[in-house]
Short mmCIF file of C-alpha atoms (C1' of nucleotides) in Angstrom, two decimals:
data_model
loop_
_atom_site.label_atom_id
_atom_site.label_comp_id
_atom_site.label_asym_id
_atom_site.label_seq_id
_atom_site.Cartn_x
_atom_site.Cartn_y
_atom_site.Cartn_z
CA MET K 238 -3.37 -24.90 -23.45
CA SER K 239 -6.18 -26.13 -25.65
CA SER K 240 -7.61 -28.50 -23.04
CA ALA K 241 -7.75 -25.97 -20.26
CA ASP K 242 -9.23 -28.36 -17.70
CA GLU K 243 -6.22 -30.44 -16.84
CA SER K 244 -5.47 -29.47 -13.29
CA LEU K 245 -2.59 -27.23 -12.45
CA ALA K 246 -0.05 -27.63 -9.68
CA ILE K 247 0.53 -24.63 -7.49
CA GLY K 248 3.89 -23.92 -9.06
CA GLU K 249 2.37 -23.77 -12.49
CA VAL K 250 -0.41 -21.50 -11.29
CA ALA K 251 2.13 -19.23 -9.70
CA ARG K 252 4.15 -19.11 -12.84
CA ARG K 253 1.19 -18.31 -15.01
CA ALA K 254 -0.29 -15.79 -12.64
CA GLY K 255 3.02 -14.09 -12.11
CA MET K 256 2.93 -14.56 -8.36
CA THR K 257 4.93 -16.51 -5.85
CA VAL K 258 3.72 -19.81 -4.54
CA SER K 259 3.79 -18.45 -1.01
CA ARG K 260 1.48 -15.66 -2.00
CA ILE K 261 -1.09 -18.05 -3.36
CA ARG K 262 -0.96 -20.19 -0.24
CA PHE K 263 -1.27 -17.02 1.80
CA TYR K 264 -4.43 -16.06 -0.09
CA GLU K 265 -5.87 -19.46 0.65
CA GLN K 266 -4.98 -19.25 4.34
CA THR K 267 -6.62 -15.94 4.69
CA GLY K 268 -9.75 -17.04 2.95
CA LEU K 269 -9.33 -15.10 -0.24
CA LEU K 270 -8.99 -18.13 -2.41
CA ALA K 271 -11.03 -21.29 -2.08
CA GLU K 272 -9.23 -24.42 -0.95
CA PRO K 273 -8.64 -26.39 -4.10
CA GLU K 274 -8.95 -30.13 -4.43
CA ARG K 275 -5.98 -32.17 -3.48
CA GLN K 276 -4.33 -35.23 -4.83
CA SER K 277 -2.19 -36.99 -2.32
CA GLY K 278 -1.90 -33.83 -0.34
CA LYS K 279 -1.01 -31.56 -3.20
CA ARG K 280 -3.24 -28.75 -4.33
CA CYS K 281 -4.60 -29.12 -7.84
CA TYR K 282 -6.17 -26.06 -9.32
CA ARG K 283 -8.47 -25.66 -12.23
CA SER K 284 -7.68 -22.94 -14.69
CA GLU K 285 -10.40 -20.64 -13.40
CA VAL K 286 -8.13 -19.82 -10.53
CA LEU K 287 -6.05 -17.79 -12.93
CA THR K 288 -8.93 -15.46 -13.55
CA GLN K 289 -9.59 -15.19 -9.85
CA LEU K 290 -5.98 -14.39 -9.15
CA ALA K 291 -5.95 -11.84 -11.92
CA ILE K 292 -8.99 -10.16 -10.44
CA ILE K 293 -7.41 -10.12 -7.01
CA ASP K 294 -4.24 -8.68 -8.40
CA ALA K 295 -5.94 -5.99 -10.43
CA ALA K 296 -8.23 -5.02 -7.59
CA GLN K 297 -5.31 -4.76 -5.23
CA ARG K 298 -3.38 -2.57 -7.57
CA VAL K 299 -6.15 -0.06 -7.74
CA GLY K 300 -6.42 0.16 -4.02
CA PHE K 301 -8.75 -2.53 -2.75
CA SER K 302 -7.58 -4.13 0.45
CA LEU K 303 -7.57 -7.88 0.74
CA ASP K 304 -10.50 -7.58 3.12
CA GLU K 305 -12.55 -5.79 0.55
CA ILE K 306 -11.60 -8.27 -2.10
CA ARG K 307 -12.50 -11.15 0.15
CA ASP K 308 -15.82 -9.59 0.74
CA LEU K 309 -16.29 -9.02 -2.95
CA VAL K 310 -15.45 -12.52 -4.02
CA TRP K 311 -16.64 -14.56 -1.09
CA GLY K 312 -18.95 -12.29 0.80
CA ARG K 313 -21.52 -14.06 2.88
CA GLY K 314 -25.20 -13.29 2.56
CA ASP K 315 -26.95 -11.39 -0.18
CA PRO K 316 -26.82 -12.40 -3.80
CA ALA K 317 -23.41 -11.60 -5.15
CA HIS K 318 -24.54 -9.04 -7.63
CA GLU K 319 -26.16 -7.15 -4.77
CA ARG K 320 -22.93 -6.98 -2.73
CA LEU K 321 -21.13 -6.16 -5.88
CA ARG K 322 -23.43 -3.25 -6.49
CA GLN K 323 -22.95 -2.01 -2.96
CA LEU K 324 -19.21 -2.22 -3.30
CA ALA K 325 -19.38 -0.52 -6.65
CA ILE K 326 -21.34 2.33 -5.16
CA ARG K 327 -18.79 2.77 -2.42
CA LYS K 328 -15.73 2.36 -4.57
CA LEU K 329 -16.52 4.01 -7.86
CA PRO K 330 -15.90 7.51 -6.53
CA GLU K 331 -12.63 6.38 -5.01
CA ILE K 332 -11.53 4.86 -8.26
CA ASP K 333 -12.50 7.96 -10.11
CA GLU K 334 -10.51 10.02 -7.71
CA LEU K 335 -7.58 7.71 -8.14
CA ILE K 336 -7.76 8.08 -11.88
CA GLU K 337 -7.97 11.82 -11.59
CA ARG K 338 -5.00 12.04 -9.24
CA ALA K 339 -2.99 9.68 -11.35
CA THR K 340 -3.71 11.79 -14.35
CA ALA K 341 -2.66 14.90 -12.48
CA VAL K 342 0.56 13.32 -11.25
CA ARG K 343 1.25 12.06 -14.70
CA HIS K 344 0.80 15.53 -16.03
CA LEU K 345 2.99 16.95 -13.29
CA LEU K 346 5.77 14.51 -14.05
CA ALA K 347 5.54 15.17 -17.73
CA VAL K 348 5.54 18.92 -17.40
CA CYS K 349 8.07 19.24 -14.61
CA SER K 350 10.51 17.04 -16.37
CA THR K 351 10.75 19.72 -19.01
CA CYS K 352 11.21 22.60 -16.63
CA ARG K 353 14.34 23.74 -14.86
CA CYS K 354 13.09 23.96 -11.31
CA ALA K 355 15.73 23.38 -8.68
CA ARG K 356 13.36 21.61 -6.34
CA ILE K 357 10.04 20.17 -7.20
CA GLU K 358 8.12 22.41 -4.88
CA GLU K 359 9.67 25.39 -6.57
CA CYS K 360 8.40 24.26 -9.91
CA ARG K 361 6.49 27.19 -11.31
CA LEU K 362 3.52 24.95 -11.82
CA LEU K 363 3.09 24.34 -8.16
CA THR K 364 4.46 27.19 -6.16
CA GLU K 365 2.12 29.86 -5.00
CA PRO K 366 3.63 33.00 -6.50
CA ALA K 367 3.14 34.73 -3.13
CA GLY K 368 3.55 37.90 -5.17
CA PRO K 369 0.96 39.50 -7.42
CA SER K 370 1.25 37.25 -10.50
CA ARG K 371 -1.44 34.62 -10.31
CA ASP K 372 -0.98 31.33 -12.03
CA GLN K 373 -2.77 30.55 -15.26
CA PRO K 374 -6.18 28.88 -15.15
CA ALA K 375 -4.89 25.57 -16.47
CA GLU K 376 -2.03 25.49 -13.99
CA ALA K 377 -4.28 26.39 -11.14
CA ALA K 378 -6.56 23.58 -12.11
CA LEU K 379 -3.70 21.14 -12.23
CA LYS K 380 -2.57 22.28 -8.87
CA ARG K 381 -6.01 22.02 -7.43
CA ARG K 382 -6.27 18.56 -8.80
CA ILE K 383 -3.01 17.33 -7.46
CA THR K 384 -3.54 18.88 -4.11
CA GLY K 385 -7.07 17.59 -3.93
CA ASP K 386 -8.16 21.13 -3.07
CA ALA K 387 -6.73 20.72 0.41
CA SER K 388 -4.38 23.67 0.39
CA THR K 389 -6.74 25.70 -1.70
CA ARG K 390 -9.38 25.88 0.94
CA THR K 391 -9.38 28.55 3.63
CA MET W 1274 -5.46 33.62 4.33
CA SER W 1275 -4.35 36.69 2.43
CA SER W 1276 -1.04 37.09 4.25
CA ALA W 1277 0.09 33.55 3.67
CA ASP W 1278 3.41 34.03 5.40
CA GLU W 1279 2.38 33.98 9.00
CA SER W 1280 3.90 30.78 10.27
CA LEU W 1281 1.77 27.80 11.04
CA ALA W 1282 1.92 25.50 14.04
CA ILE W 1283 2.06 21.81 13.34
CA GLY W 1284 -1.52 21.31 14.44
CA GLU W 1285 -2.73 23.89 12.01
CA VAL W 1286 -0.69 22.36 9.20
CA ALA W 1287 -2.09 18.98 10.01
CA ARG W 1288 -5.60 20.30 9.99
CA ARG W 1289 -5.18 22.05 6.69
CA ALA W 1290 -3.34 19.21 5.02
CA GLY W 1291 -5.81 16.69 6.29
CA MET W 1292 -3.15 14.60 8.00
CA THR W 1293 -2.33 13.73 11.55
CA VAL W 1294 0.36 15.57 13.47
CA SER W 1295 2.22 12.33 13.99
CA ARG W 1296 2.32 11.71 10.30
CA ILE W 1297 3.95 15.06 9.66
CA ARG W 1298 6.56 14.48 12.34
CA PHE W 1299 7.12 11.06 10.90
CA TYR W 1300 7.82 12.57 7.48
CA GLU W 1301 10.30 14.93 9.06
CA GLN W 1302 12.02 12.12 10.96
CA THR W 1303 12.43 10.07 7.87
CA GLY W 1304 13.79 12.94 5.86
CA LEU W 1305 10.83 13.51 3.62
CA LEU W 1306 10.09 16.92 4.94
CA ALA W 1307 12.65 19.55 5.82
CA GLU W 1308 13.08 20.46 9.44
CA PRO W 1309 11.19 23.69 9.87
CA GLU W 1310 12.29 26.62 11.94
CA ARG W 1311 11.48 26.53 15.58
CA GLN W 1312 10.34 29.05 18.12
CA SER W 1313 11.02 27.99 21.65
CA GLY W 1314 11.16 24.42 20.56
CA LYS W 1315 8.00 24.41 18.52
CA ARG W 1316 7.97 23.83 14.82
CA CYS W 1317 6.74 26.77 12.78
CA TYR W 1318 5.95 26.06 9.20
CA ARG W 1319 5.50 28.33 6.29
CA SER W 1320 2.57 27.78 4.07
CA GLU W 1321 4.64 26.18 1.32
CA VAL W 1322 4.69 23.07 3.39
CA LEU W 1323 1.06 22.56 2.48
CA THR W 1324 1.99 22.21 -1.15
CA GLN W 1325 4.78 19.83 -0.27
CA LEU W 1326 2.49 17.71 1.81
CA ALA W 1327 -0.10 17.71 -0.91
CA ILE W 1328 2.50 16.52 -3.39
CA ILE W 1329 3.60 13.79 -1.06
CA ASP W 1330 0.06 12.70 -0.51
CA ALA W 1331 -0.87 12.68 -4.14
CA ALA W 1332 2.28 10.85 -5.12
CA GLN W 1333 1.71 8.25 -2.47
CA ARG W 1334 -1.81 7.64 -3.58
CA VAL W 1335 -0.73 6.85 -7.06
CA GLY W 1336 1.81 4.37 -5.92
CA PHE W 1337 5.07 6.13 -5.19
CA SER W 1338 6.82 4.84 -2.12
CA LEU W 1339 8.10 7.28 0.45
CA ASP W 1340 11.61 6.42 -0.67
CA GLU W 1341 10.84 7.47 -4.19
CA ILE W 1342 9.18 10.62 -3.02
CA ARG W 1343 12.13 11.47 -0.84
CA ASP W 1344 14.38 10.98 -3.75
CA LEU W 1345 12.15 13.10 -5.89
CA VAL W 1346 11.89 15.99 -3.50
CA TRP W 1347 15.23 15.90 -1.78
CA GLY W 1348 17.41 13.78 -3.97
CA ARG W 1349 21.10 14.47 -3.61
CA GLY W 1350 23.23 15.25 -6.59
CA ASP W 1351 22.10 16.23 -10.07
CA PRO W 1352 19.97 19.23 -10.77
CA ALA W 1353 16.45 18.47 -9.63
CA HIS W 1354 14.89 18.65 -13.03
CA GLU W 1355 17.31 15.99 -14.17
CA ARG W 1356 16.33 13.56 -11.39
CA LEU W 1357 12.77 14.49 -12.03
CA ARG W 1358 13.13 13.56 -15.63
CA GLN W 1359 14.73 10.25 -14.72
CA LEU W 1360 11.95 9.48 -12.33
CA ALA W 1361 9.38 10.48 -14.87
CA ILE W 1362 10.88 8.14 -17.39
CA ARG W 1363 10.76 5.29 -14.93
CA LYS W 1364 7.32 6.02 -13.55
CA LEU W 1365 5.24 7.24 -16.45
CA PRO W 1366 4.63 3.75 -17.80
CA GLU W 1367 3.65 2.56 -14.34
CA ILE W 1368 1.23 5.41 -13.93
CA ASP W 1369 -0.21 4.74 -17.31
CA GLU W 1370 -0.67 1.13 -16.39
CA LEU W 1371 -2.32 2.15 -13.17
CA ILE W 1372 -4.73 4.35 -15.02
CA GLU W 1373 -5.51 1.63 -17.46
CA ARG W 1374 -6.13 -0.92 -14.75
CA ALA W 1375 -8.20 1.47 -12.75
CA THR W 1376 -10.28 2.17 -15.81
CA ALA W 1377 -10.74 -1.53 -16.40
CA VAL W 1378 -11.71 -2.21 -12.80
CA ARG W 1379 -14.05 0.72 -12.90
CA HIS W 1380 -15.64 -0.69 -15.97
CA LEU W 1381 -15.86 -4.11 -14.39
CA LEU W 1382 -17.56 -2.78 -11.30
CA ALA W 1383 -19.96 -0.74 -13.33
CA VAL W 1384 -20.91 -3.55 -15.64
CA CYS W 1385 -20.94 -6.37 -13.13
CA SER W 1386 -23.12 -4.43 -10.77
CA THR W 1387 -25.82 -4.63 -13.39
CA CYS W 1388 -25.49 -8.32 -14.04
CA ARG W 1389 -26.90 -11.20 -12.03
CA CYS W 1390 -23.81 -13.27 -11.59
CA ALA W 1391 -23.76 -15.38 -8.46
CA ARG W 1392 -20.06 -14.97 -7.92
CA ILE W 1393 -17.81 -12.44 -9.46
CA GLU W 1394 -15.66 -14.94 -11.22
CA GLU W 1395 -18.75 -16.35 -12.82
CA CYS W 1396 -19.66 -13.02 -14.25
CA ARG W 1397 -20.12 -13.55 -17.96
CA LEU W 1398 -17.68 -10.80 -18.64
CA LEU W 1399 -14.84 -12.66 -17.06
CA THR W 1400 -15.42 -16.34 -17.24
CA GLU W 1401 -13.90 -18.21 -20.08
CA PRO W 1402 -16.91 -19.81 -21.72
CA ALA W 1403 -14.93 -23.09 -21.87
CA GLY W 1404 -17.51 -24.03 -24.51
CA PRO W 1405 -17.55 -22.94 -28.12
CA SER W 1406 -18.97 -19.41 -27.73
CA ARG W 1407 -16.12 -16.95 -27.65
CA ASP W 1408 -16.52 -13.67 -25.89
CA GLN W 1409 -17.06 -10.47 -27.79
CA PRO W 1410 -14.05 -8.36 -28.82
CA ALA W 1411 -14.84 -5.63 -26.32
CA GLU W 1412 -15.25 -8.04 -23.46
CA ALA W 1413 -12.15 -9.90 -24.38
CA ALA W 1414 -10.26 -6.64 -24.38
CA LEU W 1415 -11.61 -5.73 -20.98
CA LYS W 1416 -10.64 -9.07 -19.68
CA ARG W 1417 -7.21 -8.85 -21.16
CA ARG W 1418 -6.85 -5.45 -19.60
CA ILE W 1419 -7.92 -6.44 -16.15
CA THR W 1420 -5.87 -9.56 -16.15
CA GLY W 1421 -2.88 -7.73 -17.49
CA ASP W 1422 -2.64 -10.41 -20.17
CA ALA W 1423 -1.28 -12.83 -17.63
CA SER W 1424 -3.84 -15.56 -18.02
CA THR W 1425 -4.14 -14.93 -21.72
CA ARG W 1426 -0.64 -16.05 -22.49
CA THR W 1427 0.28 -19.64 -23.18
"C1'" DG Y 287 0.29 31.47 40.29
"C1'" DT Y 288 -1.78 27.86 38.41
"C1'" DC Y 289 -4.52 25.61 34.91
"C1'" DC Y 290 -4.83 24.01 30.52
"C1'" DC Y 291 -3.66 23.14 25.93
"C1'" DA Y 292 -0.75 22.56 22.29
"C1'" DC Y 293 3.44 21.37 21.67
"C1'" DC Y 294 7.96 18.45 22.43
"C1'" DT Y 295 10.96 13.61 22.45
"C1'" DC Y 296 11.75 8.85 22.34
"C1'" DA Y 297 10.71 4.24 22.24
"C1'" DA Y 298 7.40 0.84 21.67
"C1'" DC Y 299 3.76 -0.83 19.27
"C1'" DC Y 300 0.48 -1.91 15.32
"C1'" DC Y 301 -1.35 -3.65 10.83
"C1'" DA Y 302 -1.19 -5.31 6.10
"C1'" DG Y 303 0.74 -8.17 3.13
"C1'" DG Y 304 3.52 -11.23 2.42
"C1'" DT Y 305 8.43 -14.11 2.79
"C1'" DT Y 306 11.56 -17.35 4.88
"C1'" DG Y 307 13.08 -21.46 6.94
"C1'" DA Y 308 13.06 -25.86 9.24
"C1'" DG Y 309 11.52 -30.25 8.89
"C1'" DG Y 310 8.72 -33.69 6.34
"C1'" DT Y 311 6.16 -36.35 2.27
"C1'" DC Y 312 5.72 -38.18 -2.33
"C1'" DA Y 313 6.70 -39.88 -7.21
"C1'" DA Y 314 9.62 -40.26 -11.01
"C1'" DG Y 315 13.94 -41.27 -13.00
"C1'" DG Y 316 18.78 -42.94 -13.02
"C1'" DC B 622 17.41 -48.12 -3.87
"C1'" DC B 623 18.29 -43.51 -3.46
"C1'" DT B 624 18.29 -38.96 -5.01
"C1'" DT B 625 16.01 -34.91 -6.76
"C1'" DG B 626 12.46 -31.66 -7.13
"C1'" DA B 627 8.12 -30.10 -6.32
"C1'" DC B 628 5.13 -30.05 -3.01
"C1'" DC B 629 3.40 -29.88 2.16
"C1'" DT B 630 2.83 -27.39 7.26
"C1'" DC B 631 3.68 -24.25 10.80
"C1'" DA B 632 5.76 -20.63 13.02
"C1'" DA B 633 8.75 -16.85 12.89
"C1'" DC B 634 10.21 -12.97 10.61
"C1'" DC B 635 10.26 -8.68 7.64
"C1'" DT B 636 9.08 -4.01 5.50
"C1'" DG B 637 6.42 0.05 4.94
"C1'" DG B 638 3.93 3.40 6.87
"C1'" DG B 639 2.59 5.15 10.39
"C1'" DT B 640 0.22 5.47 15.70
"C1'" DT B 641 0.43 5.47 20.63
"C1'" DG B 642 1.89 6.54 25.15
"C1'" DA B 643 4.71 8.13 28.87
"C1'" DG B 644 6.90 11.88 30.61
"C1'" DG B 645 8.15 16.79 29.98
"C1'" DT B 646 8.03 22.15 28.41
"C1'" DG B 647 5.87 26.85 27.40
"C1'" DG B 648 2.82 30.39 27.40
"C1'" DG B 649 -1.72 32.71 27.42
"C1'" DA B 650 -6.08 33.31 30.13
"C1'" DC B 651 -8.23 33.51 34.36
#
DNA sequence: GTCCCACCTCAACCCAGGTTGAGGTCAAGG
DNA sequence: CCTTGACCTCAACCTGGGTTGAGGTGGGAC
């Protein structure tokens, strides 16, 4: 723990990263993770791999595909910060949208779990009144957010 | 648009919901979407389906599986708001974590795209200095957030 | 009437992201 | 020496979430 440079066996890496061994080997196979050194055939990792795995994991969870991550970490060509900037430009809006949607769904769950709707789509927060009463500004906004404006457009 | 109760053909629904026709049929097949009425064999939807589809879509994008969504929308048993509350209790922490991670990744992308690191895992915001200089509180927090504390634990 | 288009069913296929299993190697400990 | 456990490879398999294609029906416009 203090001397972080003693090399780690794959099992140890897996344990610390919270992943299976097979998953780590899979990442190596598919070029996401560099081939580590070996000692008598066995992979020995240095502790940096934990950071790499954590990045992979976090990126995946917010919707990057393994291809994108591979490109991010290992991309050929250009200086890395350049590719990174490109990727950032492409992905930032998506991430923002994800955050917005997540916030809306969060809100929906929180609010609906206090209402007595019989089915979720009948929840007063989401159903178009179809009659004259229009929904409140805030609710309309929530709805627009969760629906991504799709059903709001003509 | 004003008389929202004229029934919609599947193609129209798909267009408005921004999904493929096959995807909508697939949702019906797998019990996510109710079987609509038919007229001479063809599905005719009412406009509510757009809201349902939007909910499904939004929920999916923030990490609900179709099984969970099915259970949410169509779950057998208990009053809906009860199931909804259960689901909310289970999922709210996950959604919160998603939002946190997304925010951290967002931050990472934004910051790293302005730095000159040669490889992402060498980015000064993420690499353990391994020397004496410890990273700043804010950066450490970012790192801890993106790594989900995994590599931070002993 | 016949053309065309949007719809229908059903089964097969596809891709991402891993997991599983068979069969083998190596080093340490009893 | 021999067993045990962690590691190795390679190929096959699995699940989720759809897509694709063949073969068929219906109805409105020309």
